[in-house]
Amino acid sequence: MQWTNQFYKNQFLFLKSSVENIPTAYFEREAQKITEQVGRPFETVLELGAGMGNIANQLALLGKEVMAIELVKELTEHAKKYCDEKMTIICGDFYTINIEQQFDLLIYLDGFGVGNDENQLRLLKRIYNWLSDDGYALIDIYEPNYWRHVYKEEMRPTEYTKIIRQYGFDEENSRMLDTWWHMEEKNDKYTQSLACYTAEEIYDMCQQANLEIVTYYPNGAMNFKTWTYCDIAPLHHCISYRIKVRKK
Ligand SMILES: C[S@@+](CC[C@H](N)C(=O)[O-])C[C@H]1O[C@@H](n2cnc3c(N)ncnc32)[C@H](O)[C@@H]1O
């Protein structure tokens, strides 16, 4: 997991100049989707791996009491500058941080899978402890089948920067690989490597953590033949799917 701080810090620095170009409407829709997926009133939220804090911020603007945990100092500094002051942003590691409170909702969007299976299970057990008895967690899980088929696809994450991103797949360990570099600095490459799990595999892992999956929500997929993106793809063909879990 040593790559995490360096990768996410550099990803942020690569994208920093273009973040203003992401329309707020996107984050509003994501926050709306989360409230629909929870499907009942909730007050308190814990977000793990909150990045720039945009979604946590939208939930705070909807009146939720939000605590956001993020590993990278530069990201938390950015979030503190731009996010609603009612939101609590903590720079810390979700594997070691001590939080006594329990929450109605825990979210971990786009990022589950940084360590090995043992680390994932440890985190799921921590998630169990952070949930109130009738709380829900929404967690995005990378789908191996999609990643296997996008091996070596290359793209520019935004037209506003000179950054290239290339996808890969580590078949032996079932991990998606996502390598970023600046066009003019080809020797400085940064890779994130996240474990992918099928719906069945994550179901078994959640069971071991005493968590029950109550719904699977497939996210989107990119068709690299036509360069078109669809918002919801079939469960075994999506980039990632979201699981809704509660205590067993
Ligand atoms: C792929 S990004 C997703 C960011 C955000 N959730 C989003 O959807 O835009 C994953 C985030 O998790 C953070 N992260 C990774 N490992 C972490 C850890 N052990 N503790 C806290 N945050 C971590 C990274 O720094 C990064 O900002």
XYZ file of N, CA and C and ligand atoms in Angstrom:
771
model
N 0.815 -1.210 0.000
C 0.000 0.000 0.000
C 0.856 1.271 0.000
N 2.194 1.048 -0.192
C 3.099 2.210 -0.115
C 2.867 3.201 -1.256
N 2.300 2.739 -2.355
C 2.125 3.616 -3.517
C 1.033 4.652 -3.303
N 0.137 4.429 -2.337
C -1.098 5.222 -2.277
C -0.849 6.727 -2.144
N -0.066 7.111 -1.154
C 0.113 8.544 -0.912
C 0.718 9.227 -2.150
N 1.752 8.595 -2.713
C 2.429 9.213 -3.857
C 1.510 9.274 -5.084
N 0.790 8.181 -5.347
C -0.079 8.175 -6.532
C -1.182 9.233 -6.413
N -1.915 9.222 -5.292
C -3.081 10.118 -5.201
C -2.653 11.584 -5.086
N -1.481 11.811 -4.493
C -0.977 13.186 -4.447
C -0.658 13.658 -5.878
N 0.046 12.815 -6.644
C 0.395 13.218 -8.011
C -0.825 13.311 -8.913
N -1.783 12.416 -8.718
C -3.014 12.491 -9.515
C -3.692 13.847 -9.263
N -3.702 14.257 -7.993
C -4.307 15.551 -7.639
C -3.538 16.697 -8.300
N -2.195 16.645 -8.219
C -1.399 17.730 -8.810
C -1.589 17.774 -10.330
N -1.718 16.580 -10.949
C -1.948 16.523 -12.406
C -3.276 17.189 -12.786
N -4.287 16.979 -11.946
C -5.643 17.417 -12.314
C -6.029 18.767 -11.721
N -5.201 19.252 -10.787
C -5.568 20.437 -10.005
C -6.054 21.603 -10.877
N -5.314 21.845 -11.974
C -5.650 23.019 -12.795
C -6.983 22.843 -13.518
N -7.480 21.607 -13.604
C -8.714 21.404 -14.374
C -9.919 21.081 -13.500
N -9.722 21.071 -12.154
C -10.858 20.645 -11.312
C -12.040 21.616 -11.372
N -11.728 22.905 -11.648
C -12.850 23.868 -11.710
C -13.760 23.554 -12.893
N -13.230 22.790 -13.860
C -14.045 22.503 -15.050
C -15.057 21.383 -14.835
N -14.984 20.709 -13.680
C -15.982 19.670 -13.416
C -17.243 20.387 -12.940
N -18.366 20.248 -13.664
C -19.556 21.004 -13.247
C -20.095 20.526 -11.902
N -20.510 21.486 -11.048
C -21.059 21.144 -9.726
C -22.239 20.195 -9.880
N -22.953 20.350 -11.010
C -24.137 19.506 -11.247
C -23.780 18.024 -11.170
N -22.560 17.664 -11.572
C -22.141 16.260 -11.520
C -22.169 15.757 -10.074
N -21.610 16.561 -9.156
C -21.546 16.136 -7.748
C -22.940 16.167 -7.110
N -23.753 17.118 -7.552
C -25.141 17.162 -7.044
C -25.874 15.877 -7.427
N -25.682 15.446 -8.679
C -26.337 14.199 -9.131
C -25.823 12.998 -8.343
N -24.502 12.984 -8.081
C -23.930 11.854 -7.331
C -24.495 11.810 -5.906
N -24.625 12.999 -5.290
C -25.176 13.059 -3.923
C -26.648 12.622 -3.942
N -27.349 13.025 -4.998
C -28.757 12.635 -5.146
C -28.873 11.113 -5.294
N -27.955 10.550 -6.105
C -27.960 9.093 -6.313
C -27.746 8.372 -4.979
N -26.815 8.903 -4.175
C -26.532 8.286 -2.873
C -27.778 8.319 -1.991
N -28.468 9.450 -1.950
C -29.651 9.527 -1.073
C -30.725 8.553 -1.561
N -30.832 8.396 -2.892
C -31.810 7.428 -3.418
C -31.409 6.006 -3.057
N -30.107 5.719 -3.158
C -29.653 4.351 -2.862
C -29.831 4.025 -1.379
N -29.662 5.004 -0.520
C -29.885 4.745 0.922
C -31.376 4.460 1.147
N -32.210 5.249 0.497
C -33.639 4.924 0.469
C -34.407 5.207 1.746
N -33.794 5.859 2.702
C -34.517 6.256 3.910
C -33.773 7.437 4.537
N -34.435 8.202 5.429
C -33.762 9.370 5.991
C -32.468 8.987 6.726
N -31.448 9.846 6.628
C -30.207 9.623 7.390
C -29.614 10.976 7.748
N -28.849 10.988 8.833
C -28.311 12.266 9.337
C -26.788 12.310 9.269
N -26.141 11.228 9.699
C -24.682 11.272 9.849
C -23.992 10.412 8.781
N -22.877 10.941 8.264
C -22.170 10.257 7.165
C -20.667 10.232 7.458
N -20.044 9.083 7.226
C -18.579 8.991 7.247
C -18.131 8.632 5.839
N -17.266 9.465 5.247
C -16.721 9.107 3.930
C -15.266 8.701 4.068
N -14.920 7.541 3.523
C -13.522 7.073 3.509
C -12.918 7.420 2.153
N -11.658 7.824 2.144
C -10.980 8.148 0.874
C -11.732 9.228 0.130
N -11.918 10.371 0.772
C -12.841 11.399 0.250
C -12.255 12.234 -0.882
N -10.981 12.057 -1.215
C -10.379 12.814 -2.317
C -10.492 14.316 -2.054
N -11.007 15.038 -3.038
C -11.142 16.503 -2.906
C -12.371 16.891 -2.097
N -13.141 15.913 -1.678
C -14.267 16.172 -0.772
C -15.536 16.665 -1.455
N -15.599 16.559 -2.796
C -16.744 17.154 -3.502
C -18.077 16.508 -3.142
N -18.082 15.200 -3.016
C -19.365 14.532 -2.747
C -19.762 14.721 -1.285
N -18.760 14.626 -0.403
C -19.029 14.897 1.018
C -19.601 16.299 1.172
N -19.047 17.232 0.402
C -19.510 18.621 0.464
C -20.974 18.735 0.036
N -21.319 18.031 -1.034
C -22.721 18.084 -1.502
C -23.660 17.511 -0.446
N -23.208 16.435 0.215
C -24.061 15.841 1.262
C -24.188 16.812 2.435
N -23.104 17.528 2.748
C -23.160 18.537 3.825
C -24.139 19.649 3.441
N -24.120 20.034 2.158
C -25.036 21.089 1.698
C -26.498 20.621 1.753
N -26.676 19.296 1.721
C -28.045 18.758 1.868
C -28.452 18.661 3.340
N -27.567 19.131 4.230
C -27.909 19.177 5.657
C -27.412 17.981 6.452
N -26.604 17.113 5.816
C -26.077 15.947 6.547
C -24.853 16.358 7.375
N -24.662 15.625 8.465
C -23.477 15.864 9.299
C -22.383 14.927 8.784
N -21.384 15.498 8.101
C -20.435 14.658 7.354
C -19.022 14.733 7.933
N -18.409 13.551 8.102
C -16.990 13.475 8.456
C -16.280 12.799 7.281
N -15.214 13.414 6.784
C -14.515 12.858 5.620
C -13.074 12.535 6.008
N -12.635 11.317 5.684
C -11.255 10.896 5.981
C -10.498 10.797 4.664
N -9.333 11.394 4.615
C -8.522 11.342 3.391
C -7.048 11.262 3.793
N -6.325 10.385 3.090
C -4.922 10.110 3.411
C -3.978 11.254 3.020
N -4.226 11.863 1.865
C -3.261 12.793 1.274
C -3.480 14.219 1.795
N -2.416 14.760 2.375
C -2.491 16.095 3.004
C -2.942 17.164 2.007
N -2.396 17.123 0.801
C -2.729 18.151 -0.202
C -4.223 18.114 -0.540
N -4.793 16.915 -0.561
C -6.228 16.801 -0.869
C -7.080 17.354 0.269
N -6.670 17.066 1.508
C -7.471 17.575 2.636
C -7.352 19.100 2.722
N -6.169 19.624 2.391
C -6.016 21.092 2.417
C -6.929 21.735 1.377
N -6.992 21.106 0.203
C -7.880 21.611 -0.854
C -9.341 21.539 -0.370
N -9.699 20.393 0.208
C -11.091 20.211 0.666
C -11.449 21.246 1.740
N -10.507 21.492 2.645
C -10.796 22.462 3.727
C -11.044 23.855 3.148
N -10.366 24.183 2.055
C -10.514 25.505 1.445
C -11.863 25.646 0.732
N -12.308 24.571 0.072
C -13.470 24.704 -0.813
C -14.771 24.129 -0.263
N -14.686 23.372 0.836
C -15.904 22.673 1.268
C -16.665 23.425 2.356
N -17.916 23.044 2.523
C -18.793 23.641 3.521
C -18.144 23.533 4.910
N -18.224 24.634 5.667
C -17.515 24.615 6.960
C -18.153 23.678 7.985
N -19.368 23.223 7.707
C -20.017 22.279 8.640
C -19.408 20.871 8.532
N -18.682 20.657 7.440
C -18.133 19.320 7.202
C -16.813 19.149 7.969
N -16.581 17.971 8.545
C -15.308 17.722 9.244
C -14.390 16.933 8.316
N -13.204 17.483 8.056
C -12.257 16.800 7.158
C -11.032 16.396 7.971
N -10.721 15.118 7.928
C -9.576 14.641 8.718
C -8.545 14.022 7.790
N -7.291 14.443 7.948
C -6.211 13.817 7.184
C -5.763 12.603 7.990
N -5.998 11.420 7.474
C -5.639 10.220 8.234
C -5.800 8.966 7.402
N -5.385 7.858 7.999
C -5.396 6.560 7.315
C -6.563 5.746 7.880
N -7.467 5.327 7.011
C -8.652 4.623 7.522
C -8.333 3.245 8.122
N -7.091 2.796 7.964
C -6.712 1.534 8.617
C -6.316 1.725 10.075
N -5.914 2.953 10.403
C -5.388 3.152 11.763
C -6.147 4.214 12.554
N -6.903 5.049 11.874
C -7.560 6.177 12.547
C -8.528 5.681 13.624
N -8.590 6.450 14.701
C -9.471 6.049 15.799
C -10.729 6.933 15.783
N -11.851 6.350 15.393
C -13.117 7.108 15.404
C -14.108 6.284 16.219
N -14.566 6.851 17.319
C -15.465 6.113 18.215
C -16.914 6.160 17.734
N -17.258 7.262 17.007
C -18.651 7.494 16.612
C -19.161 6.418 15.644
N -20.473 6.206 15.649
C -21.089 5.351 14.630
C -21.959 6.220 13.731
N -22.179 5.769 12.489
C -22.810 6.621 11.472
C -24.006 5.921 10.828
N -24.962 6.752 10.359
C -26.116 6.207 9.620
C -25.687 5.698 8.253
N -24.669 6.379 7.696
C -24.216 6.020 6.353
C -22.699 6.124 6.282
N -22.070 5.107 5.684
C -20.631 5.166 5.388
C -20.491 5.027 3.878
N -19.679 5.883 3.260
C -19.441 5.738 1.821
C -17.944 5.623 1.543
N -17.630 4.740 0.611
C -16.257 4.628 0.111
C -16.391 4.463 -1.401
N -16.262 5.596 -2.096
C -16.568 5.641 -3.522
C -15.286 5.641 -4.327
N -15.178 4.711 -5.243
C -14.060 4.703 -6.173
C -12.728 4.612 -5.420
N -12.309 3.455 -5.035
C -11.007 3.352 -4.367
C -10.830 2.090 -3.537
N -11.896 1.319 -3.315
C -11.771 0.096 -2.508
C -10.806 -0.863 -3.219
N -9.917 -1.490 -2.439
C -9.029 -2.499 -3.030
C -7.556 -2.137 -2.994
N -7.175 -1.139 -2.167
C -5.766 -0.724 -2.178
C -4.796 -1.821 -1.708
N -5.185 -2.619 -0.759
C -4.253 -3.625 -0.235
C -4.557 -5.020 -0.779
N -4.223 -6.043 0.039
C -4.551 -7.414 -0.370
C -5.874 -7.840 0.296
N -6.275 -9.086 0.075
C -7.578 -9.547 0.598
C -7.669 -9.371 2.114
N -6.542 -9.638 2.766
C -6.522 -9.534 4.233
C -6.792 -8.082 4.674
N -6.159 -7.144 3.953
C -6.387 -5.720 4.265
C -7.837 -5.333 4.015
N -8.385 -5.850 2.915
C -9.787 -5.518 2.576
C -10.730 -6.014 3.678
N -10.455 -7.234 4.135
C -11.307 -7.806 5.178
C -11.194 -6.994 6.468
N -9.968 -6.586 6.766
C -9.747 -5.755 7.961
C -10.551 -4.465 7.855
N -10.549 -3.859 6.667
C -11.290 -2.604 6.491
C -12.796 -2.851 6.608
N -13.267 -3.947 6.040
C -14.713 -4.241 6.137
C -15.117 -4.423 7.604
N -14.222 -5.016 8.393
C -14.523 -5.189 9.831
C -14.562 -3.833 10.534
N -13.691 -2.926 10.112
C -13.729 -1.569 10.687
C -15.034 -0.879 10.270
N -15.419 -1.077 9.022
C -16.669 -0.473 8.527
C -17.837 -0.976 9.379
N -17.820 -2.266 9.685
C -18.872 -2.834 10.548
C -18.967 -2.025 11.851
N -17.827 -1.743 12.456
C -17.823 -1.025 13.745
C -18.268 0.424 13.619
N -18.075 1.022 12.423
C -18.453 2.433 12.246
C -19.933 2.598 11.888
N -20.600 1.497 11.612
C -22.024 1.598 11.242
C -22.905 1.512 12.473
N -23.938 2.371 12.495
C -24.935 2.212 13.558
C -25.723 0.917 13.257
N -26.499 0.442 14.218
C -27.129 -0.872 14.055
C -28.026 -0.946 12.817
N -28.662 0.188 12.466
C -29.500 0.159 11.257
C -28.863 0.977 10.122
N -27.527 1.163 10.202
C -26.835 1.964 9.186
C -26.541 1.169 7.919
N -26.226 1.922 6.858
C -25.853 1.311 5.579
C -24.475 1.816 5.162
N -23.770 0.968 4.415
C -22.536 1.431 3.755
C -22.707 1.255 2.257
N -22.205 2.228 1.490
C -22.180 2.125 0.018
C -20.707 2.105 -0.393
N -20.298 1.021 -1.057
C -18.870 0.857 -1.399
C -18.753 0.472 -2.872
N -17.895 1.168 -3.604
C -17.672 0.825 -5.018
C -16.591 -0.248 -5.121
N -16.900 -1.298 -5.897
C -15.979 -2.435 -6.045
C -15.603 -2.560 -7.528
N -14.326 -2.671 -7.822
C -13.902 -2.836 -9.221
C -14.201 -4.252 -9.715
N -14.700 -4.314 -10.964
C -15.156 -5.582 -11.542
C -14.052 -6.176 -12.439
N -13.546 -7.387 -12.139
C -12.379 -7.894 -12.888
C -12.623 -8.069 -14.386
N -13.833 -8.460 -14.760
C -14.087 -8.758 -16.175
C -13.876 -7.527 -17.060
N -14.351 -6.378 -16.583
C -14.167 -5.128 -17.345
C -12.686 -4.841 -17.518
N -11.945 -4.922 -16.406
C -10.534 -4.519 -16.426
C -9.689 -5.441 -17.285
N -10.055 -6.715 -17.302
C -9.352 -7.691 -18.138
C -9.444 -7.278 -19.621
N -10.570 -6.664 -19.979
C -10.812 -6.356 -21.391
C -10.373 -4.958 -21.821
N -9.905 -4.150 -20.876
C -9.459 -2.804 -21.281
C -7.936 -2.684 -21.171
N -7.286 -3.839 -21.122
C -5.823 -3.903 -21.017
C -5.161 -3.028 -22.090
N -4.272 -2.154 -21.687
C -3.470 -1.287 -22.574
C -4.255 -0.153 -23.226
N -5.515 0.051 -22.875
C -6.235 1.205 -23.418
C -5.607 2.476 -22.850
N -5.464 3.480 -23.708
C -4.816 4.724 -23.298
C -5.747 5.901 -23.545
N -5.712 6.901 -22.700
C -6.609 8.052 -22.897
C -6.062 9.275 -22.182
N -6.675 10.413 -22.462
C -6.370 11.645 -21.705
C -7.513 11.873 -20.751
N -7.247 11.900 -19.421
C -8.355 12.055 -18.462
C -9.102 13.377 -18.627
N -8.401 14.435 -19.069
C -9.117 15.678 -19.370
C -8.419 16.355 -20.526
N -9.204 17.087 -21.297
C -8.624 17.786 -22.453
C -7.836 19.024 -22.026
N -7.973 19.403 -20.732
C -7.338 20.642 -20.261
C -5.903 20.441 -19.796
N -5.424 19.202 -19.760
C -4.051 18.958 -19.301
C -3.329 18.063 -20.312
N -2.025 17.890 -20.108
C -1.257 17.025 -21.017
C -0.964 15.707 -20.316
N -1.952 15.190 -19.661
C -1.771 13.962 -18.878
C -2.312 12.763 -19.670
N -1.545 11.673 -19.619
C -1.966 10.422 -20.262
C -2.213 9.393 -19.160
N -3.177 8.531 -19.433
C -3.516 7.483 -18.474
C -3.610 6.175 -19.267
N -2.999 5.114 -18.726
C -3.095 3.820 -19.409
C -3.585 2.746 -18.439
N -4.530 1.955 -18.914
C -5.090 0.883 -18.081
C -4.311 -0.416 -18.257
N -4.312 -1.229 -17.230
C -3.699 -2.546 -17.307
C -4.432 -3.498 -16.377
N -4.043 -4.769 -16.428
C -4.678 -5.740 -15.532
C -3.657 -6.782 -15.115
N -3.547 -7.002 -13.817
C -2.654 -8.024 -13.273
C -3.520 -9.267 -13.057
N -3.420 -10.176 -14.047
C -4.318 -11.340 -14.064
C -4.096 -12.232 -12.838
N -2.843 -12.426 -12.476
C -2.526 -13.343 -11.384
C -3.173 -12.893 -10.068
N -3.147 -11.585 -9.831
C -3.682 -11.077 -8.565
C -5.029 -10.392 -8.715
N -5.588 -10.437 -9.927
C -6.866 -9.803 -10.235
C -6.912 -8.344 -9.757
N -5.973 -7.559 -10.301
C -5.906 -6.151 -9.897
C -5.937 -5.259 -11.128
N -6.716 -4.194 -11.041
C -6.683 -3.195 -12.113
C -5.456 -2.323 -11.905
N -4.823 -1.947 -13.010
C -3.645 -1.082 -12.944
C -3.954 0.171 -13.756
N -3.610 1.318 -13.213
C -4.003 2.585 -13.825
C -2.790 3.512 -13.715
N -2.094 3.708 -14.845
C -0.817 4.432 -14.832
C -0.973 5.820 -15.450
N -0.465 6.824 -14.747
C -0.588 8.221 -15.189
C 0.789 8.829 -15.405
N 0.898 9.667 -16.429
C 2.130 10.433 -16.618
C 1.855 11.693 -17.446
N 2.808 12.639 -17.343
C 2.718 13.861 -18.135
C 3.385 13.581 -19.475
N 2.752 14.029 -20.566
C 3.264 13.772 -21.927
C 4.738 14.119 -22.086
N 5.173 15.162 -21.370
C 6.560 15.596 -21.541
C 7.499 15.001 -20.488
N 6.966 14.141 -19.623
C 7.823 13.514 -18.603
C 7.526 12.020 -18.527
N 7.845 11.347 -19.631
C 7.466 9.933 -19.771
C 8.143 9.006 -18.765
N 9.231 9.491 -18.134
C 9.927 8.618 -17.189
C 9.326 8.675 -15.790
N 8.469 9.661 -15.546
C 7.828 9.773 -14.228
C 6.404 9.248 -14.294
N 6.247 7.953 -14.097
C 4.919 7.344 -14.189
C 4.450 6.926 -12.802
N 3.157 7.032 -12.561
C 2.575 6.681 -11.258
C 1.429 5.711 -11.499
N 1.418 4.619 -10.733
C 0.404 3.592 -10.973
C -0.410 3.315 -9.718
N -1.739 3.265 -9.905
C -2.559 2.732 -8.810
C -2.918 1.293 -9.166
N -2.977 0.450 -8.143
C -3.246 -0.977 -8.321
C -4.323 -1.362 -7.308
N -5.506 -1.656 -7.819
C -6.633 -1.939 -6.911
C -7.191 -3.332 -7.158
N -7.414 -4.073 -6.085
C -7.957 -5.426 -6.206
C -9.382 -5.366 -6.750
N -9.674 -6.271 -7.693
C -11.022 -6.362 -8.277
C -11.697 -7.599 -7.685
N -12.986 -7.519 -7.488
C -13.733 -8.657 -6.934
C -15.017 -8.857 -7.724
N -15.326 -10.118 -7.999
C -16.629 -10.419 -8.606
C -17.701 -10.227 -7.525
N -18.948 -10.184 -7.972
C -20.069 -10.026 -7.035
C -20.057 -11.152 -5.992
N -19.680 -12.357 -6.429
C -19.667 -13.509 -5.526
C -18.524 -13.375 -4.500
N -17.353 -12.951 -4.998
C -16.185 -12.848 -4.093
C -16.412 -11.804 -2.995
N -16.980 -10.657 -3.384
C -17.156 -9.610 -2.363
C -18.284 -10.008 -1.405
N -19.239 -10.765 -1.929
C -20.320 -11.259 -1.055
C -19.706 -12.109 0.071
N -18.814 -13.031 -0.302
C -18.191 -13.910 0.698
C -17.346 -13.105 1.690
N -16.631 -12.112 1.172
C -15.776 -11.312 2.048
C -16.627 -10.515 3.048
N -17.732 -9.963 2.566
C -18.634 -9.209 3.462
C -19.200 -10.139 4.545
N -19.540 -11.349 4.151
C -20.064 -12.315 5.127
C -19.051 -12.529 6.253
N -17.779 -12.624 5.876
C -16.732 -12.838 6.890
C -16.612 -11.651 7.845
N -17.025 -10.470 7.362
C -16.966 -9.269 8.212
C -18.306 -9.039 8.906
N -19.195 -10.022 8.792
C -20.522 -9.920 9.421
C -21.402 -8.861 8.766
N -21.122 -8.592 7.505
C -21.919 -7.619 6.750
C -22.723 -8.358 5.685
N -23.907 -7.824 5.418
C -24.775 -8.452 4.427
C -24.965 -7.488 3.261
N -24.753 -7.981 2.039
C -25.018 -7.124 0.866
C -26.519 -7.167 0.596
N -27.133 -5.982 0.574
C -28.573 -5.976 0.305
C -28.886 -5.559 -1.134
N -27.973 -4.853 -1.787
C -28.194 -4.472 -3.197
C -26.853 -4.311 -3.915
N -26.858 -4.661 -5.195
C -25.732 -4.364 -6.090
C -26.212 -3.331 -7.111
N -25.463 -2.242 -7.263
C -25.802 -1.241 -8.283
C -24.651 -1.166 -9.285
N -24.839 -1.650 -10.523
C -23.733 -1.524 -11.484
C -23.491 -0.070 -11.862
N -22.225 0.331 -11.933
C -21.878 1.654 -12.452
C -21.704 1.546 -13.961
N -21.039 2.528 -14.563
C -20.976 2.582 -16.024
C -19.834 1.789 -16.632
N -19.706 1.917 -17.953
C -18.599 1.280 -18.678
C -18.287 2.112 -19.908
N -17.018 2.060 -20.292
C -16.580 2.756 -21.500
C -16.468 1.728 -22.622
N -17.015 2.062 -23.784
C -16.825 1.206 -24.953
C -15.684 1.817 -25.773
N -14.520 1.167 -25.746
C -13.349 1.756 -26.392
C -13.372 1.607 -27.912
N -14.304 0.786 -28.425
C -14.399 0.687 -29.899
C -15.088 1.932 -30.443
N -16.125 2.392 -29.707
C -16.894 3.551 -30.197
C -16.573 4.825 -29.407
N -15.751 4.689 -28.362
C -15.439 5.799 -27.455
C -16.709 6.427 -26.901
N -17.617 5.551 -26.484
C -18.837 6.060 -25.841
C -18.920 5.465 -24.435
N -19.546 6.224 -23.555
C -19.667 5.795 -22.165
C -21.143 5.571 -21.851
N -21.459 4.440 -21.232
C -22.853 4.278 -20.797
C -22.874 4.322 -19.265
N -23.890 4.967 -18.714
C -23.949 5.230 -17.268
C -24.160 3.971 -16.435
N -24.922 3.023 -16.984
C -25.162 1.776 -16.242
C -24.908 0.608 -17.189
N -23.946 -0.225 -16.821
C -23.600 -1.387 -17.655
C -24.044 -2.656 -16.922
N -24.099 -3.805 -17.629
C -24.436 -5.050 -16.935
C -23.419 -5.332 -15.814
N -23.859 -6.030 -14.794
C -23.044 -6.223 -13.584
C -21.648 -6.769 -13.869
N -21.515 -7.688 -14.826
C -20.192 -8.266 -15.091
C -19.432 -7.542 -16.195
N -19.934 -6.374 -16.592
C -19.236 -5.609 -17.637
C -18.990 -4.166 -17.233
N -19.275 -3.826 -15.979
C -19.118 -2.427 -15.565
C -17.702 -2.201 -15.016
N -17.297 -0.921 -15.011
C -15.984 -0.557 -14.449
C -15.958 -0.952 -12.975
N -17.039 -0.624 -12.291
C -17.187 -0.959 -10.875
C -18.677 -1.023 -10.579
N -18.996 -1.675 -9.489
C -20.392 -1.701 -9.052
C -20.418 -1.292 -7.587
N -21.559 -0.772 -7.196
C -21.686 -0.298 -5.811
C -22.452 -1.343 -5.000
N -21.926 -1.656 -3.825
C -22.690 -2.550 -2.943
C -23.278 -1.736 -1.798
N -24.493 -2.112 -1.443
C -25.138 -1.516 -0.263
C -25.133 -2.603 0.800
N -24.489 -2.317 1.933
C -24.368 -3.361 2.962
C -24.897 -2.856 4.303
N -25.289 -3.807 5.115
C -25.685 -3.481 6.489
C -25.172 -4.595 7.404
N -25.289 -4.358 8.695
C -24.844 -5.387 9.646
C -25.773 -6.593 9.541
N -25.197 -7.796 9.635
C -26.032 -9.016 9.567
C -26.871 -9.127 10.824
C -9.710 6.877 -6.416
S -9.668 8.140 -5.190
C -11.384 8.503 -4.997
C -11.666 9.809 -4.351
C -13.153 10.115 -4.097
N -13.765 9.124 -3.244
C -13.900 10.206 -5.402
O -14.763 9.364 -5.669
O -13.619 11.134 -6.166
C -9.319 7.207 -3.703
C -8.981 8.090 -2.524
O -8.787 7.267 -1.362
C -7.709 7.804 -0.622
N -7.108 6.746 0.215
C -6.410 5.667 -0.204
N -5.991 4.937 0.842
C -6.416 5.580 1.951
C -6.291 5.326 3.359
N -5.625 4.257 3.805
N -6.887 6.180 4.208
C -7.577 7.269 3.765
N -7.735 7.570 2.451
C -7.146 6.726 1.553
C -6.755 8.306 -1.682
O -5.803 9.230 -1.200
C -7.709 8.891 -2.721
O -7.957 10.247 -2.509
